[in-house]
Each structure stands twice: as C-alpha cells, then as structure tokens.
Coordinates of C-alpha atoms in Angstrom, one line a residue:
M1 CA 22.9 61.9 -73.8
L2 CA 20.4 61.4 -76.7
A3 CA 19.6 57.9 -75.4
L4 CA 18.6 59.4 -72.0
I5 CA 16.3 62.0 -73.5
N6 CA 12.6 60.8 -73.6
D7 CA 10.8 63.4 -75.8
V8 CA 11.3 66.4 -78.0
S9 CA 10.8 68.9 -75.2
E10 CA 13.6 67.4 -73.2
F11 CA 15.8 67.6 -76.3
A12 CA 14.9 71.2 -76.6
A13 CA 15.7 71.8 -73.0
V14 CA 19.3 70.5 -73.5
L15 CA 19.8 72.8 -76.5
G16 CA 18.2 75.7 -74.6
H17 CA 20.7 75.2 -71.7
E18 CA 23.7 75.3 -74.0
I19 CA 22.4 78.3 -76.0
A20 CA 21.9 80.1 -72.6
H21 CA 25.6 79.5 -71.8
V22 CA 26.5 81.2 -75.1
S23 CA 24.1 84.1 -74.9
A24 CA 25.1 84.8 -71.2
R25 CA 28.8 84.7 -72.2
H26 CA 29.6 82.3 -69.4
A27 CA 32.8 80.9 -71.0
S28 CA 34.4 84.4 -71.4
Q29 CA 33.4 85.3 -67.8
R30 CA 35.1 82.1 -66.5
E31 CA 38.2 82.9 -68.6
D32 CA 38.4 86.4 -67.2
Q33 CA 38.1 85.1 -63.6
V34 CA 40.8 82.5 -64.1
R35 CA 43.1 85.1 -65.7
T36 CA 42.6 87.5 -62.8
S37 CA 43.1 84.9 -60.1
E38 CA 46.3 83.6 -61.8
L39 CA 47.7 87.2 -62.1
V40 CA 47.1 87.9 -58.4
A41 CA 48.8 84.6 -57.5
V42 CA 51.9 85.3 -59.7
M43 CA 52.3 88.9 -58.5
R44 CA 52.1 87.7 -54.9
A45 CA 54.7 85.1 -55.4
R46 CA 57.1 87.5 -57.2
L47 CA 56.7 90.7 -55.2
L48 CA 56.2 89.2 -51.8
N49 CA 58.3 86.1 -52.3
D50 CA 55.4 84.2 -50.8
M51 CA 55.1 80.9 -52.7
A52 CA 53.0 79.2 -50.1
G53 CA 50.6 82.2 -50.0
A54 CA 50.5 82.1 -53.8
E55 CA 49.5 78.5 -53.9
A56 CA 46.9 79.0 -51.2
R57 CA 45.5 81.8 -53.4
R58 CA 45.4 79.5 -56.4
E59 CA 43.5 76.9 -54.3
A60 CA 41.0 79.5 -53.1
A61 CA 40.6 80.7 -56.7
R62 CA 39.8 77.1 -57.8
V63 CA 37.1 76.9 -55.1
S64 CA 35.8 80.3 -56.1
L65 CA 35.8 79.3 -59.8
A66 CA 33.9 76.1 -59.0
S67 CA 31.3 78.1 -57.1
F68 CA 31.1 80.6 -60.0
S69 CA 30.5 77.7 -62.5
R70 CA 27.7 76.3 -60.3
T71 CA 26.0 79.7 -60.4
Q72 CA 26.3 79.8 -64.1
E73 CA 24.8 76.4 -64.5
L74 CA 21.8 77.4 -62.5
E75 CA 21.5 80.6 -64.5
A76 CA 21.7 78.6 -67.8
D77 CA 18.9 76.3 -66.6
V78 CA 16.6 79.2 -65.9
I79 CA 17.3 80.9 -69.2
G80 CA 17.0 77.6 -71.1
V81 CA 13.6 77.0 -69.6
A82 CA 12.4 80.4 -70.7
L83 CA 13.8 79.8 -74.2
V84 CA 12.0 76.5 -74.8
A85 CA 8.8 77.8 -73.4
K86 CA 8.9 80.8 -75.8
A87 CA 9.6 78.4 -78.7
G88 CA 6.5 76.4 -77.9
Y89 CA 7.9 73.4 -76.0
D90 CA 7.0 72.0 -72.6
P91 CA 9.2 73.9 -70.1
Y92 CA 9.1 71.0 -67.7
G93 CA 11.3 69.0 -70.1
A94 CA 14.3 70.3 -68.3
S95 CA 13.3 69.0 -64.9
R96 CA 12.3 65.6 -66.3
F97 CA 15.7 65.3 -68.1
L98 CA 17.6 66.3 -64.9
Q99 CA 15.7 63.6 -63.0
T100 CA 16.7 61.0 -65.6
M101 CA 20.3 62.2 -65.4
D102 CA 20.3 61.8 -61.7
R103 CA 18.9 58.2 -61.9
N104 CA 21.5 57.3 -64.5
A105 CA 24.3 58.7 -62.4
T106 CA 23.1 56.7 -59.4
L107 CA 22.9 53.6 -61.5
R108 CA 26.4 54.0 -62.9
S109 CA 28.1 55.1 -59.7
P110 CA 26.3 53.7 -56.7
V111 CA 29.2 54.8 -54.4
R112 CA 29.2 58.4 -55.5
N113 CA 29.2 61.0 -52.7
A114 CA 29.7 58.3 -50.2
E115 CA 30.7 60.8 -47.6
G116 CA 27.4 62.7 -48.1
G117 CA 28.9 66.2 -47.8
P118 CA 28.9 68.9 -50.5
D119 CA 31.6 68.8 -53.1
F120 CA 33.0 72.3 -53.1
M121 CA 35.2 71.7 -56.1
A122 CA 32.3 70.5 -58.3
S123 CA 31.7 72.7 -61.3
H124 CA 28.0 71.8 -61.5
P125 CA 25.4 72.2 -58.7
S126 CA 23.8 69.1 -57.2
T127 CA 21.1 67.6 -59.4
P128 CA 18.3 67.9 -56.8
E129 CA 19.1 71.7 -56.5
R130 CA 18.9 72.0 -60.3
I131 CA 15.7 70.1 -60.5
R132 CA 14.0 72.4 -57.9
E133 CA 15.2 75.5 -59.8
A134 CA 14.1 74.1 -63.1
I135 CA 10.6 73.3 -61.8
L136 CA 10.3 76.8 -60.3
A137 CA 11.3 78.4 -63.6
A138 CA 8.8 76.2 -65.5
R139 CA 6.0 77.3 -63.3
Q140 CA 6.5 80.9 -64.5
H141 CA 5.4 79.9 -68.0
M142 CA 2.6 77.3 -68.1
A143 CA 0.8 74.3 -66.5
P144 CA 2.7 71.0 -66.6
E145 CA 0.4 69.3 -69.1
G146 CA -0.3 72.3 -71.2
R147 CA 1.8 71.4 -74.3
P148 CA 2.6 68.2 -76.2
R149 CA 5.9 66.3 -75.5
D150 CA 6.1 64.5 -78.9
R151 CA 7.5 61.4 -77.0
E152 CA 6.6 58.9 -79.8
R153 CA 8.1 61.0 -82.5
Y154 CA 11.4 61.4 -80.6
L155 CA 11.7 57.7 -79.7
R156 CA 11.2 56.8 -83.4
A157 CA 13.9 59.2 -84.3
I158 CA 16.5 57.6 -82.0
E159 CA 15.5 54.0 -82.6
G160 CA 18.7 51.9 -82.9
I161 CA 21.0 54.6 -81.6
T162 CA 24.3 53.5 -80.1
F163 CA 24.7 54.5 -76.4
G164 CA 27.0 53.9 -73.5
D165 CA 30.7 54.2 -73.0
D166 CA 32.8 54.9 -76.0
P167 CA 34.8 51.6 -76.6
R168 CA 37.7 53.7 -78.0
Q169 CA 38.1 55.0 -74.4
G170 CA 37.4 51.7 -72.7
F171 CA 34.4 50.8 -70.6
V172 CA 33.5 49.3 -67.2
R173 CA 31.7 46.0 -66.8
D174 CA 31.1 45.0 -63.2
R175 CA 34.5 45.4 -61.5
S176 CA 36.6 45.1 -64.7
F177 CA 37.8 47.9 -67.0
I178 CA 38.0 46.7 -70.6
H179 CA 39.8 48.5 -73.4
P180 CA 38.9 46.7 -76.7
R181 CA 41.1 48.8 -78.9
L182 CA 44.3 48.1 -76.9
G183 CA 43.2 44.7 -76.0
F184 CA 43.7 44.6 -72.2
T185 CA 41.5 44.4 -69.1
V186 CA 42.1 45.3 -65.5
T187 CA 40.0 43.6 -62.9
A188 CA 39.7 45.1 -59.4
P189 CA 39.4 42.9 -56.3
E190 CA 36.1 41.7 -55.1
G191 CA 33.7 44.4 -53.7
F192 CA 35.1 47.3 -55.8
T193 CA 32.9 49.6 -57.9
L194 CA 34.6 51.3 -60.9
E195 CA 33.8 54.5 -62.8
N196 CA 35.4 55.6 -66.0
S197 CA 36.1 59.3 -66.8
R198 CA 38.1 61.1 -69.4
S199 CA 41.2 61.4 -67.2
A200 CA 41.2 58.1 -65.2
V201 CA 39.3 55.0 -64.1
T202 CA 38.6 55.3 -60.4
G203 CA 36.9 53.0 -57.9
L204 CA 36.0 52.5 -54.3
G205 CA 36.1 49.2 -52.4
P206 CA 35.2 47.9 -49.0
N207 CA 37.1 49.0 -45.8
E208 CA 38.2 52.4 -47.3
M209 CA 40.1 51.0 -50.2
A210 CA 40.4 52.7 -53.6
I211 CA 41.9 52.2 -57.1
R212 CA 43.0 54.6 -59.8
L213 CA 44.1 53.7 -63.4
D214 CA 45.5 56.3 -65.7
V215 CA 48.0 56.5 -68.6
V216 CA 51.2 58.5 -69.2
R217 CA 54.0 58.5 -71.8
V218 CA 57.4 57.4 -70.7
Q219 CA 60.5 57.4 -72.9
A220 CA 61.2 54.0 -74.3
N221 CA 64.8 54.0 -72.9
Q222 CA 63.7 54.6 -69.3
S223 CA 63.1 51.5 -67.3
L224 CA 59.9 51.2 -65.4
T225 CA 61.7 50.7 -62.1
S226 CA 63.5 54.0 -62.6
Y227 CA 60.2 55.7 -63.5
L228 CA 58.7 54.4 -60.3
S229 CA 61.5 56.0 -58.4
S230 CA 61.5 59.3 -60.3
G231 CA 59.6 61.2 -57.6
W232 CA 56.1 61.4 -59.1
I233 CA 54.6 59.8 -56.0
D234 CA 55.5 60.7 -52.5
G235 CA 56.5 58.2 -49.8
L236 CA 57.8 55.5 -52.1
S237 CA 59.7 52.8 -50.4
E238 CA 62.8 52.2 -52.6
T239 CA 63.3 48.7 -51.1
T240 CA 59.9 47.6 -52.5
V241 CA 60.6 48.5 -56.1
E242 CA 60.8 45.5 -58.3
A243 CA 60.5 44.6 -62.0
V244 CA 57.8 42.2 -62.8
T245 CA 55.8 40.9 -65.8
V246 CA 52.1 41.0 -66.4
N247 CA 51.3 38.2 -68.8
G248 CA 54.5 38.9 -70.7
F249 CA 54.4 42.7 -70.6
Q250 CA 57.1 44.8 -68.9
A251 CA 55.9 46.1 -65.5
A252 CA 57.1 47.2 -62.2
T253 CA 55.6 47.5 -58.8
A254 CA 56.3 49.2 -55.4
V255 CA 54.7 50.3 -52.2
A256 CA 54.3 53.9 -51.0
R257 CA 53.2 55.0 -47.6
G258 CA 51.7 58.3 -46.3
S259 CA 50.4 59.4 -43.0
D260 CA 46.9 58.0 -43.5
W261 CA 47.1 55.9 -46.6
S262 CA 49.3 53.2 -48.1
F263 CA 49.6 52.4 -51.8
R264 CA 50.4 49.5 -54.0
I265 CA 51.5 50.8 -57.4
F266 CA 51.9 49.0 -60.7
V267 CA 53.2 50.5 -63.9
V268 CA 52.7 48.4 -67.1
R269 CA 54.1 49.2 -70.5
F270 CA 51.8 48.9 -73.5
G271 CA 53.5 50.0 -76.6
S272 CA 54.5 53.7 -76.2
E273 CA 52.3 54.2 -73.2
V274 CA 52.6 53.3 -69.5
Y275 CA 49.5 52.5 -67.5
R276 CA 49.6 53.3 -63.8
I277 CA 47.4 51.2 -61.5
I278 CA 47.4 52.6 -58.0
Y279 CA 45.6 50.8 -55.1
A280 CA 45.1 52.7 -51.9
A281 CA 44.2 51.3 -48.5
R282 CA 44.2 52.6 -44.9
D283 CA 45.8 49.4 -43.8
L284 CA 47.9 47.7 -46.4
N285 CA 48.4 44.4 -44.6
G286 CA 49.6 41.2 -46.3
E287 CA 46.2 39.9 -47.2
V288 CA 45.1 43.2 -48.8
D289 CA 48.4 43.6 -50.6
A290 CA 48.1 40.1 -52.0
S291 CA 44.6 40.8 -53.4
F292 CA 46.0 43.9 -55.1
R293 CA 49.0 42.0 -56.6
T294 CA 46.7 39.3 -58.1
S295 CA 44.3 41.7 -59.8
Q296 CA 46.5 42.5 -62.9
A297 CA 45.9 40.4 -66.0
D298 CA 45.6 40.5 -69.8
P299 CA 43.2 38.6 -72.0
G300 CA 45.6 37.0 -74.4
P301 CA 45.0 36.6 -78.2
D302 CA 42.2 34.1 -78.0
D303 CA 40.1 35.6 -75.2
P304 CA 36.5 36.2 -76.4
R305 CA 36.7 39.8 -75.3
R306 CA 39.2 40.5 -78.1
R307 CA 36.3 39.7 -80.5
G308 CA 33.9 42.1 -78.9
R309 CA 32.3 39.7 -76.4
H310 CA 32.7 39.8 -72.7
G311 CA 33.7 36.6 -71.1
A312 CA 34.5 35.7 -67.5
D313 CA 36.8 37.6 -65.2
L314 CA 40.5 37.4 -66.1
R315 CA 42.9 35.3 -64.2
P316 CA 45.9 36.8 -62.4
P317 CA 49.4 36.5 -63.9
H318 CA 51.1 33.2 -63.1
A319 CA 54.2 31.4 -63.9
G320 CA 54.4 30.4 -67.6
S321 CA 51.7 32.8 -68.7
R322 CA 51.9 33.4 -72.4
P323 CA 52.4 36.9 -73.7
R324 CA 49.8 38.0 -76.2
R325 CA 50.4 40.0 -79.3
G326 CA 51.5 43.6 -78.8
A327 CA 48.8 46.1 -78.0
V328 CA 50.2 48.3 -80.8
P329 CA 50.4 46.2 -84.0
R330 CA 53.8 45.9 -85.7
P331 CA 53.9 47.3 -89.2
Q332 CA 54.3 43.9 -90.8
R333 CA 51.3 42.6 -88.9
A334 CA 49.2 45.5 -90.0
F335 CA 50.3 45.0 -93.6
R336 CA 49.4 41.3 -93.4
R337 CA 45.9 42.2 -92.2
R338 CA 45.4 44.7 -95.0
A339 CA 46.6 42.2 -97.6
A340 CA 44.3 39.5 -96.2
A341 CA 41.4 42.0 -96.3
R342 CA 42.1 42.8 -100.0
R343 CA 42.2 39.1 -100.9
R344 CA 38.9 38.5 -99.2
A345 CA 37.3 41.5 -100.9
G346 CA 38.6 40.1 -104.3
Q347 CA 37.2 36.7 -103.6
I348 CA 33.8 38.2 -102.7
R349 CA 33.7 40.3 -105.8
G350 CA 34.6 37.3 -108.0
R351 CA 31.9 35.1 -106.5
V352 CA 29.2 37.7 -106.9
K353 CA 30.3 38.4 -110.5
T354 CA 30.2 34.7 -111.4
A355 CA 26.9 34.2 -109.7
I356 CA 25.3 37.1 -111.6
Q357 CA 26.7 35.8 -114.9
V358 CA 25.2 32.3 -114.5
G359 CA 22.0 33.4 -112.8
R360 CA 22.7 31.8 -109.4
D361 CA 22.0 33.1 -105.9
P362 CA 25.2 35.0 -105.1
C363 CA 24.8 33.9 -101.4
V364 CA 26.8 30.8 -102.1
R365 CA 28.7 31.3 -98.8
P366 CA 26.0 32.2 -96.2
R367 CA 28.6 33.1 -93.6
L368 CA 29.8 36.0 -95.7
G369 CA 26.3 37.5 -95.6
L370 CA 26.5 38.9 -99.1
C371 CA 22.7 39.4 -99.3
S372 CA 19.6 38.7 -97.3
S373 CA 17.2 35.8 -97.4
P374 CA 14.6 34.3 -95.1
E375 CA 17.2 31.9 -93.8
R376 CA 20.3 34.0 -94.0
G377 CA 21.3 37.5 -93.2
N378 CA 18.9 40.3 -92.3
D379 CA 16.8 42.9 -94.1
K380 CA 19.8 45.1 -94.7
G381 CA 21.8 42.5 -96.5
I382 CA 24.5 42.3 -93.8
R383 CA 25.0 39.4 -91.5
P384 CA 25.8 40.3 -87.9

C-alpha cells in the first residue's frame, strides 16, 4: 500500500480512514450483528426444527452483514477526510488514493467483475462510489489546491521500498503461480488470467473456464485417491479417480460433474500439505480436459526460478521426469546447509583477518563482495 501512495496527504488519508473505524466502533458493531444473526439461526433450528430455514437465515445474515460493512466503509471515508483536513492535510488525498487503488486493481485483475453486476457479498463498496463520496466530503473543507501535498518528501521517504506480492505466499506472473519458498509452479492453460489472494489462487479463462488452487492438510497415512473420494466435492465420478505423479510427486486426479459445470481435479502432496488444483468448464470435452491435464508441472532443482529468477513456462509432466528435492527439506539436508554456511563464514573471516594483517585489499575474492570498489560491489559493500 505504501508503494501506491503518492504524497503525505494520501498517507494521512489512509491513517485517517483506519482511525475512523476505531473511533466509530465499527468492529464491535459488526461483531454484535454477527452474534445476533447466529443466535437467531440457532434458535430457529432448535425450536422449529427448521435446518433449511436456519441456513437461509444465515445466508441472509451474510448478505446483510456485507451491506452493513459497505456502509461502515463509506462512513470511515467521510470521517477520515474530516480528520485529515482538521490536521492540516489536503482532504482530496483520499479520493486520489482511491483512484490509484482502482487503477491498480484493474491492472492486476483485468477480468474482475466480468459479469458487470454488483457484488452483494462484497464487504467494501465499489471504488467509484467511494471516490464520489470522498470528493463530496473534501468539498466541505477546502479548495482542491489549498494545501501542500509534500509529494517529493514522501517519495524520498519510500525510495527503495519493496512492493508487490509477498514471495512467502507465492505470486502470479502472467499465467503462472510461483511459490519460491516451496519451490513449485502451477501454470494455467493459455488465455487464463490468475489472481492471488490469502485463501486461494483463482483465475478465469476463455469460454467460461476457471481455475482454483488452494492448500489443505491431509493425514500422511491417507492416500490421495481416498482423499479425492472422501466427499469434499460433489458429483465426483469414482471411475475417473486415478493415482498419478507430477514430476515425481504423489498426486491423484478425477472428474466431477454438476448440472452446469464439470471439473478436473488434481491433488498433489508437497510435504505435509496437499495442494488442490480445480479446473472448471461448462463443457469438459476431450480437448479441454487434455489442456488441463498438461498444465501441472514442477521446476526441478536446477530451474532458474529456484534461484529467484523467472524463466520460461514450465513443461508438463512426462515419462521419465526427474523428481526434484522435497519441498520440505529433510533434517540432514538442512544440517548440511547450515554446516556449509558456517564453513563459508569462517573462510571469509579468515581472509579478511589475513588481509588486514598484511595490509592487502580484503576483496581478494570479488565474487564474495566483501567490500566495495569502483569495479566491484556497490556503495553499501554488498554485491547483489
């Protein structure tokens, strides 16, 4: 978020918005509403023995809570604008930042809201609505250019900041989801657009196709084929369940069919976790299913992506593919890495100590980047 902010007044607007949530007690109000709705649903189920009605009540409560949250967001925007204006900042910073957020969301997810209708389950109002309300609130306080924005000072403060997806949670590049920490990549078929969230990676493709990737824990003694058949997905065709390997990793796949959609499901075991890759299509014909089946791959130990660079798209699994090292290091492998790191540290200390004693340049091994020079390293004494 800091990388999207352009000046001090926009930064103040973000803080003002969050302060407004606290001062207006929005969190406690939402908690009260959730508790009341759940109590009504439970009492209806127990006293009237109406489970279907109770579930309908819960669904209506979720829609109501989402609407309530949207109202709170708009209220926090208005209160936040008043707070930053009172503190001496440009109140139009809120509307400018919301416009930046909207452009960033469009860039990151060009297929968002493809249907064009309102999302009644969204907890935040649409960005254009928030922008309009923020501008109206700012007009109550001052003219647009009445106060300095301190753009240059803010940009100097964030110079060099890291931004983008957290690599610990994986990130999307084109139609591939890359997880550097675990060392695997999933590449969707041609034409898909992916989006990463905290709970799952989702994507949309041509001809009403979709993909979802998430992770669950499955007991080590449970086979993946039995997990596929355990009932967590409706409409599974038992005759399509089969054990497969994805570049040497245990996996299983199957097909499930519903009234409107058909699904090709993969489950792949990485250490103690199982990754579920679910492709959905209106018409799961042979060609579409084949494209789904050839979209699973793993980089292998020597792939440049394992070293922090992003190479070409991965190839699908094929006969004779070599399994890479486990995504979760074995204890002895981790021990060897630590021992090697200690040896390298000792060698570096020894070279520096010797160089200082004899008056030589300690940068006797430029690739180690022990210090900076016009030809080697950088001004911080660390080689990239």
